[in-house]
Amino acid sequence: MTDYEQRAPGCFIDGKRVHGTGPGVVVRSPWSGEDLLTLSSASREDVSQAVAVAQTVFTAWQATTAGERAEHLMNFAALLDEHADELAELQVRENGKLLKEMAGQAKLFGDHLRYYASLLRMPCGYVVEPPIGGMRVHTERVPLGVVAAITPWNSPLNLLLWKLGPALAVGNVVVIKPSEITPLSTLRLAELATQAGLPPGVVNVVTGAAGPGQYLVENRAVAKVAFTGSSAAGEQIARAAAIGLRRVSLELGGKSANVVFADADHEQAIRGTLAGIFGASGQTCMAGSRILVESRALPVFLERLVETADRMRVGDPFDDTTDMGPIASAAQLSKIETMVDAAVAAGATLRAGGCRAQVEQFPNGLYYRPTVLSDVTPDMPIFQEEVFGPVACVMPFDDEDEAISLANDTRFGLAAGVWTSDRARSDRMASQLRAGTVWVNNYRKVAYNVPFGGIGMSGVGRENGYQCLDSYTETKSVWVDQGLGIRDPFNPRAR
Ligand code: NAD
């Protein structure tokens, strides 16, 4: 067999797994270090074909009734429920997220779609009486056409469903480009969509590195790009989509602050801040990577944080007793190492971790210790740039004003947490923190019916919640004459 024949088909177009004609992409397991398989990725021609197929199917799909689309989504949701364990395991094989976290997430996949199916039963559009006699206006919601859904590797299925639910509900068709690190779970999800009865071509997948993503964004038949990924790629996508004035929604990076006041319930705050930064090995956009602690509480808090970080079990993501799994790729691991080493060289003090973790069972796995740094200053890159790894920077503050000023001293604005037992203070903080989401006495909670998105370099637009349907539709205003007749425009007194 030739190399090409050994590759698994890397695209899903028109309801079928097909070979791409781009380069082979090796999918690796980050927890064991083994190669899983090689996929034939998409070339520019394959991407054009996927978009063309989607465009053809769009005419019939947008003509379906809201009730029919709701039924399709409900059937798809039922199949996702049935295959939740399989999808969870497949994603863990690709990105090493803990199975115990992933299994919980996968149980809700179907609900994402059911939520949007239920919104289709709500009234949409409204009637307006304009200040012009004899006219009645109603608004309609019109789908955009082909939506490109481009996803990262840290939570590929969840973040995909945030896009698929609203896009399909209102009658769009979709071409997905998952990360080259996690294409398999997305390909499987697309197969399930067709198996559930969605017409072939409504959901398509092209895989590969950034190239196929770029071809997709550059394709003028793509009406909207729904992107989740890094801020740098988000800027490139916004520039490319400006040609042809196509829509974008951008869910980007973060450098979120978790602000702990001395009056907080310490036990809860320690658990919440630890989960906020070490959950999913810190590879979450909303990671609470800057932990700001009121000065008088800092010594005890830091000691507890370091103690717990040192105790955490790093290893097999399938093992229930593991606290933190691997880093998803060798490139990401090396980025984390470089950033931590640079922070220490710049004067930060390493309190815990700061090195690779050796996991006996998987000597080739990509593991890093939960890391805590103190003596970090706002001018350091580790305070300003996203690490996307298990690295907590702990800093003191003296009062609310200083806490706000440190927390907001960033180009990002995705999320923030506040830990205090003073209700009035949490209200003040929530209103002044510059972030798309603020959690009070909790952290890292998201749901399909709660808007999520960022400010500044954390992105444009919101996903989840009913408002996000607007970002997948155009509003059409229809003016209807009520029978009073048209005035002669050149002789206003005559009827
Ligand atoms: P990335 O930007 O490198 O890649 C994301 C996806 O975009 C991949 O599929 C990639 O192949 C593709 N891509 C990259 N450059 C592109 C371009 N110029 N045009 C079109 N497609 C392109 O991000 P990543 O490393 O996969 O993911 C980590 C990043 O994602 C982090 O910055 C993280 O904060 C962010 N993220 C944000 C959210 C959120 O909801 N705000 C959620 C998860 C992850």
XYZ file of C-alpha atoms and ligand atoms in Angstrom:
539
model
C 0.000 0.000 0.000
C 1.162 3.525 -0.727
C 1.324 6.122 2.004
C -1.758 7.741 0.558
C -3.761 4.499 0.668
C -2.886 4.012 4.313
C -4.402 7.317 5.260
C -7.881 7.493 6.738
C -10.347 9.726 4.868
C -9.999 13.184 6.403
C -13.118 14.878 5.055
C -16.859 14.463 5.413
C -18.627 15.923 2.421
C -22.182 15.399 1.202
C -22.910 12.800 3.890
C -19.814 10.633 3.238
C -16.298 10.197 4.635
C -14.004 11.011 1.714
C -10.287 11.410 1.190
C -8.844 14.888 1.086
C -6.139 15.578 -1.482
C -4.030 17.680 0.900
C -1.037 16.457 2.930
C -1.327 13.613 5.428
C -1.830 14.764 9.023
C -0.751 12.496 11.875
C -3.132 12.450 14.842
C -1.219 11.747 18.070
C -2.338 10.750 21.515
C -0.847 13.275 23.954
C -1.250 11.012 26.990
C 0.464 7.898 25.606
C 2.579 9.579 22.952
C 1.531 7.047 20.284
C 0.397 7.948 16.757
C -3.311 7.191 16.358
C -3.531 7.438 12.569
C -2.817 9.591 9.547
C -5.647 11.494 7.903
C -5.757 12.768 4.350
C -6.366 16.465 4.922
C -8.260 18.893 2.710
C -6.712 20.852 -0.135
C -8.126 24.172 -1.389
C -10.104 22.201 -4.009
C -11.618 19.912 -1.343
C -12.640 22.949 0.695
C -14.230 24.546 -2.391
C -16.101 21.325 -3.042
C -17.414 21.134 0.542
C -18.615 24.739 0.332
C -20.210 24.145 -3.085
C -22.081 21.066 -1.808
C -23.291 22.996 1.234
C -24.423 25.865 -0.971
C -26.451 23.524 -3.169
C -28.165 21.894 -0.208
C -28.900 25.286 1.378
C -31.842 26.005 -0.929
C -33.804 22.969 0.219
C -32.665 23.139 3.854
C -33.655 26.770 4.357
C -37.070 25.984 2.882
C -37.829 23.424 5.604
C -40.243 24.567 8.290
C -39.038 25.468 11.762
C -40.942 22.395 13.006
C -39.089 20.124 10.585
C -35.712 21.529 11.609
C -36.643 21.174 15.285
C -37.427 17.511 14.645
C -34.077 17.012 12.896
C -32.279 18.588 15.849
C -34.197 16.418 18.322
C -33.272 13.243 16.378
C -29.635 14.330 16.201
C -29.730 15.066 19.946
C -31.099 11.585 20.699
C -28.244 9.994 18.735
C -25.698 12.160 20.549
C -27.163 10.930 23.876
C -26.755 7.338 22.697
C -23.160 7.932 21.597
C -22.117 10.269 24.442
C -19.643 7.800 25.968
C -18.097 6.974 22.594
C -17.657 10.670 21.708
C -16.223 11.451 25.147
C -13.636 8.654 24.860
C -12.694 9.603 21.331
C -12.057 13.202 22.329
C -9.985 12.104 25.363
C -7.867 9.938 23.039
C -7.142 13.018 20.939
C -6.620 15.795 23.490
C -6.150 14.033 26.828
C -8.877 15.872 28.742
C -9.872 13.876 31.835
C -12.546 11.327 30.982
C -14.435 12.123 34.189
C -14.801 15.763 33.045
C -15.427 14.857 29.422
C -18.109 12.274 30.229
C -20.111 14.910 32.127
C -19.769 17.337 29.231
C -20.806 14.731 26.640
C -24.012 13.916 28.525
C -25.156 17.470 27.740
C -24.307 17.453 24.020
C -27.858 16.473 23.082
C -29.270 19.226 25.307
C -27.429 21.881 23.308
C -29.459 20.883 20.271
C -32.715 20.389 22.181
C -32.372 23.930 23.523
C -32.207 25.398 20.010
C -34.997 23.086 18.836
C -37.164 24.473 21.646
C -36.369 28.063 20.625
C -37.830 27.270 17.210
C -41.217 26.903 18.895
C -41.027 30.496 20.181
C -42.398 33.377 18.131
C -39.759 34.909 15.924
C -40.023 38.278 14.250
C -42.461 40.994 15.273
C -45.005 43.432 13.896
C -44.213 47.143 13.789
C -46.514 50.064 13.112
C -44.222 52.618 11.503
C -44.996 56.349 11.784
C -46.175 56.347 8.169
C -49.902 55.905 7.679
C -51.390 52.891 5.941
C -48.400 50.619 6.429
C -47.833 47.549 8.508
C -44.355 46.042 8.865
C -43.320 42.616 10.050
C -39.810 41.289 10.494
C -38.579 37.868 9.437
C -35.469 35.948 10.377
C -33.542 34.780 7.317
C -30.636 32.298 7.426
C -27.249 33.471 6.160
C -26.238 30.467 4.015
C -22.944 28.618 4.417
C -21.446 28.984 7.903
C -17.791 28.036 8.479
C -17.341 26.637 11.985
C -13.643 26.652 12.926
C -12.756 25.060 16.260
C -9.706 24.608 18.522
C -8.407 21.430 20.146
C -9.129 22.020 23.800
C -12.893 21.389 23.715
C -13.668 20.581 20.092
C -17.095 18.994 20.432
C -18.592 21.318 23.002
C -17.430 24.397 21.121
C -18.698 22.926 17.863
C -22.165 22.334 19.324
C -22.266 25.973 20.466
C -22.143 26.783 16.741
C -24.065 23.893 15.178
C -27.168 24.311 17.365
C -28.025 27.896 16.418
C -26.660 27.664 12.852
C -28.772 24.647 11.882
C -31.851 25.731 13.843
C -32.362 28.827 11.729
C -31.673 27.074 8.420
C -27.961 27.536 7.696
C -25.653 24.837 6.353
C -22.232 24.255 7.870
C -18.664 23.407 6.877
C -16.560 22.568 9.932
C -12.773 22.856 10.220
C -11.598 21.232 13.456
C -8.074 21.559 14.805
C -5.536 19.178 13.251
C -4.962 17.875 16.810
C -8.573 16.772 17.294
C -10.234 15.939 13.957
C -11.511 12.427 14.750
C -14.247 13.292 17.242
C -15.587 15.980 14.899
C -15.654 13.597 11.923
C -17.575 11.101 14.054
C -20.059 13.755 15.165
C -20.710 14.691 11.536
C -21.338 11.024 10.675
C -23.882 10.895 13.489
C -25.620 14.001 12.109
C -26.225 12.220 8.806
C -27.144 8.972 10.555
C -29.751 10.956 12.505
C -31.376 11.976 9.227
C -29.959 15.429 8.534
C -29.833 15.745 4.747
C -26.356 15.011 3.322
C -24.416 18.216 2.759
C -26.032 20.163 5.623
C -23.046 19.316 7.864
C -19.603 18.883 6.242
C -16.087 18.621 7.644
C -12.710 19.494 6.159
C -9.608 18.707 8.183
C -5.984 19.734 8.267
C -3.832 22.472 9.800
C -4.515 26.206 9.434
C -4.459 25.988 5.572
C -7.936 24.504 5.072
C -9.244 26.998 7.646
C -7.804 29.841 5.584
C -9.230 28.445 2.322
C -12.616 28.250 3.998
C -12.516 31.837 5.267
C -11.278 33.100 1.896
C -14.139 31.379 0.059
C -16.592 34.170 -0.815
C -19.543 31.747 -0.686
C -19.037 31.457 3.082
C -21.471 33.928 4.630
C -20.264 33.728 8.207
C -17.226 32.450 10.073
C -17.942 31.217 13.592
C -14.450 30.897 15.045
C -13.047 29.744 18.370
C -9.298 29.870 18.794
C -6.371 32.152 19.478
C -6.571 35.938 19.289
C -3.828 36.001 16.626
C -5.800 33.696 14.308
C -8.984 35.630 15.165
C -7.420 38.831 13.852
C -6.323 37.099 10.638
C -9.805 35.681 10.151
C -11.459 39.061 10.746
C -9.178 40.564 8.082
C -9.902 37.779 5.574
C -13.660 37.900 6.187
C -13.659 41.670 5.645
C -13.206 40.899 1.946
C -16.781 40.504 0.811
C -17.952 41.974 4.160
C -18.800 38.589 5.621
C -19.862 38.087 9.215
C -17.648 36.775 11.990
C -18.094 35.713 15.569
C -14.790 35.332 17.378
C -14.357 33.458 20.660
C -10.714 34.055 21.501
C -8.120 33.813 24.236
C -8.129 35.074 27.791
C -6.021 36.066 30.780
C -8.736 35.925 33.374
C -8.411 37.121 36.957
C -9.730 35.295 40.002
C -9.996 37.893 42.788
C -9.985 36.520 46.343
C -10.879 38.825 49.265
C -9.874 38.044 52.837
C -13.554 37.732 53.824
C -14.129 34.861 51.352
C -14.824 31.293 52.424
C -11.212 30.135 52.025
C -11.931 26.490 51.484
C -14.326 27.293 48.638
C -11.994 29.902 47.149
C -9.039 27.515 47.132
C -11.038 24.767 45.466
C -12.537 27.197 42.942
C -9.271 28.909 42.020
C -7.443 25.566 41.697
C -10.139 24.152 39.431
C -10.152 27.458 37.536
C -6.502 27.154 36.541
C -5.671 23.442 36.684
C -8.957 22.082 35.265
C -8.328 20.628 31.765
C -4.590 21.186 32.444
C -5.198 24.931 32.247
C -6.002 24.548 28.544
C -9.225 26.518 28.682
C -9.881 29.971 27.327
C -11.420 30.986 30.655
C -8.541 29.664 32.817
C -8.234 31.839 35.940
C -4.531 32.291 35.342
C -4.089 35.445 37.439
C -5.041 34.785 41.059
C -5.253 38.106 42.926
C -5.405 37.682 46.705
C -6.013 40.375 49.361
C -2.615 40.951 51.023
C -3.582 39.958 54.551
C -4.903 36.591 53.319
C -2.045 35.920 50.895
C 0.465 33.955 53.047
C -2.035 31.315 54.177
C -3.793 31.178 50.804
C -0.552 30.762 48.865
C 0.655 28.034 51.189
C -2.552 26.050 50.722
C -2.506 26.568 46.967
C 1.090 25.338 46.672
C 0.458 22.377 48.982
C -2.516 21.255 46.904
C -0.749 21.817 43.564
C 2.176 19.686 44.767
C -0.179 16.901 45.801
C -2.077 16.739 42.503
C -1.801 13.458 40.598
C -0.799 14.037 36.990
C -1.282 11.161 34.560
C -3.676 8.892 32.676
C -6.788 10.852 31.647
C -8.858 7.654 31.669
C -8.027 6.949 35.328
C -10.658 8.230 37.757
C -8.049 9.078 40.384
C -6.051 11.401 38.101
C -6.327 15.123 38.945
C -4.690 16.527 35.826
C -4.097 14.991 32.397
C -1.507 15.785 29.716
C -0.831 18.867 27.622
C -2.469 18.340 24.238
C 0.549 18.750 21.955
C 4.341 18.911 22.022
C 4.223 22.472 20.652
C 1.908 23.565 23.450
C 4.102 21.895 26.090
C 7.174 23.639 24.795
C 5.334 27.010 24.750
C 4.400 26.519 28.437
C 7.989 25.637 29.379
C 9.371 28.668 27.551
C 6.905 31.065 29.185
C 7.489 29.729 32.707
C 11.283 29.772 32.297
C 11.137 33.349 30.989
C 8.953 34.426 33.936
C 11.422 32.960 36.429
C 14.310 34.613 34.606
C 12.403 37.924 34.823
C 12.073 37.661 38.615
C 8.956 35.565 39.315
C 9.327 32.998 42.115
C 8.525 29.389 41.343
C 6.430 27.977 44.233
C 5.237 24.717 42.691
C 5.797 22.728 39.478
C 7.666 24.477 36.693
C 8.792 21.202 35.130
C 7.583 18.189 33.153
C 5.871 15.410 35.086
C 7.167 11.887 34.566
C 4.351 9.370 34.280
C 5.823 5.888 34.548
C 3.088 4.215 32.529
C 3.476 6.661 29.611
C 7.104 7.748 29.232
C 6.296 9.420 25.880
C 3.248 11.294 27.190
C 3.207 15.097 27.364
C 2.859 15.928 31.054
C 3.612 19.104 33.012
C 3.317 19.741 36.755
C 0.679 22.166 38.088
C 2.694 25.348 38.455
C 2.367 28.277 40.861
C 4.346 31.501 40.441
C 4.461 34.446 42.859
C 6.264 37.810 42.694
C 4.775 38.345 39.262
C 4.456 41.964 38.098
C 2.021 43.388 35.521
C 4.804 44.207 33.078
C 5.813 40.526 32.741
C 4.595 38.590 29.674
C 3.382 35.822 32.029
C 0.895 38.371 33.479
C -0.182 39.743 30.089
C -0.036 36.820 27.632
C -2.148 33.687 27.525
C -0.135 30.572 28.526
C -2.947 28.079 27.904
C -1.488 25.668 30.416
C -1.510 24.844 34.158
C 0.304 27.973 35.313
C -1.114 30.156 38.106
C 0.322 33.619 38.778
C -0.488 34.726 42.329
C -0.388 38.439 43.216
C -1.408 40.497 46.248
C -3.710 43.553 46.352
C -4.662 45.904 49.173
C -8.154 47.135 48.370
C -10.995 46.928 45.841
C -9.594 49.703 43.664
C -6.259 47.963 43.326
C -7.955 44.624 42.651
C -10.010 46.142 39.820
C -7.036 47.932 38.363
C -4.887 44.749 38.343
C -7.713 42.554 37.051
C -8.486 44.972 34.204
C -4.827 45.531 33.294
C -5.015 43.239 30.239
C -5.911 43.368 26.540
C -8.204 40.393 27.127
C -11.651 40.419 28.710
C -13.121 36.934 28.642
C -13.971 36.115 32.257
C -13.270 36.906 35.894
C -14.072 35.463 39.315
C -14.711 37.186 42.652
C -14.570 35.447 46.018
C -16.096 37.387 48.931
C -18.828 37.011 51.533
C -19.823 40.671 51.109
C -22.750 40.855 48.689
C -22.467 44.602 48.052
C -18.776 44.189 47.248
C -19.422 41.366 44.778
C -22.001 43.568 43.021
C -19.510 46.438 42.810
C -16.784 44.138 41.516
C -19.050 42.434 38.973
C -19.998 45.763 37.474
C -16.419 47.052 37.263
C -14.600 43.942 36.024
C -14.048 44.253 32.287
C -15.071 40.758 31.166
C -17.818 38.993 29.243
C -18.530 36.685 32.201
C -18.127 37.241 35.947
C -18.506 34.385 38.408
C -19.226 35.240 42.056
C -18.034 32.588 44.538
C -17.724 30.042 41.708
C -15.651 29.695 38.556
C -15.556 28.096 35.086
C -19.259 27.487 34.686
C -20.834 27.664 31.229
C -24.176 26.541 29.802
C -25.818 26.472 26.405
C -28.504 28.952 27.513
C -26.134 31.536 29.054
C -24.381 33.998 26.702
C -20.599 33.562 26.574
C -17.968 35.651 24.850
C -15.308 38.254 25.328
C -14.328 41.889 25.284
C -11.219 43.319 23.576
C -8.768 40.647 22.401
C -11.075 37.948 23.817
C -13.385 38.322 20.883
C -16.431 39.643 19.120
C -20.006 38.445 19.653
C -21.578 35.986 22.045
C -22.338 32.284 21.749
C -25.079 30.431 23.633
C -28.377 31.853 24.814
C -31.309 32.818 22.609
C -29.698 36.073 21.432
C -27.051 34.148 19.539
C -29.681 33.147 16.954
C -29.444 36.752 15.724
C -25.817 36.237 14.769
C -26.834 33.384 12.428
C -29.635 35.323 10.686
C -30.381 38.473 8.792
C -33.449 40.423 9.837
C -35.728 41.212 6.912
C -38.351 43.980 7.296
C -41.435 43.507 5.120
C -43.570 46.638 4.506
C -47.161 45.846 3.547
C -49.536 48.491 2.246
C -52.851 48.394 4.114
C -54.902 49.327 1.068
C -54.917 53.107 1.399
C -53.308 53.397 -2.011
C -50.151 55.039 -3.265
C -50.055 58.831 -3.342
C -48.949 60.460 -6.564
C -45.375 61.403 -5.584
C -45.362 64.426 -7.930
C -48.711 65.800 -6.816
C -49.051 65.255 -3.068
C -52.602 66.754 -2.900
C -54.010 64.251 -5.394
C -54.829 60.698 -4.288
P -5.644 28.364 16.931
O -6.098 29.770 16.735
O -4.246 28.037 16.636
O -6.521 27.392 16.010
C -7.930 27.298 16.115
C -8.481 26.744 14.820
O -8.301 27.704 13.787
C -7.780 25.483 14.319
O -8.732 24.675 13.680
C -6.762 26.039 13.322
O -6.334 25.089 12.368
C -7.547 27.165 12.709
N -6.766 28.291 12.205
C -5.604 28.794 12.681
N -5.244 29.881 11.987
C -6.223 30.100 11.075
C -6.434 31.083 10.063
N -5.572 32.082 9.841
N -7.551 30.996 9.302
C -8.438 30.009 9.496
N -8.282 29.033 10.429
C -7.195 29.085 11.212
O -6.064 27.962 18.423
P -5.787 26.583 19.170
O -4.355 26.534 19.547
O -6.389 25.470 18.401
O -6.704 26.789 20.478
C -6.287 27.480 21.592
C -6.845 28.894 21.569
O -8.268 28.867 21.505
C -6.515 29.634 22.850
O -6.093 30.930 22.545
C -7.835 29.661 23.590
O -7.985 30.709 24.509
C -8.816 29.754 22.466
N -10.151 29.307 22.905
C -11.144 30.246 23.081
C -12.393 29.852 23.555
C -13.513 30.852 23.768
O -14.662 30.436 23.858
N -13.228 32.147 23.867
C -12.633 28.506 23.830
C -11.601 27.591 23.644
C -10.358 27.996 23.166
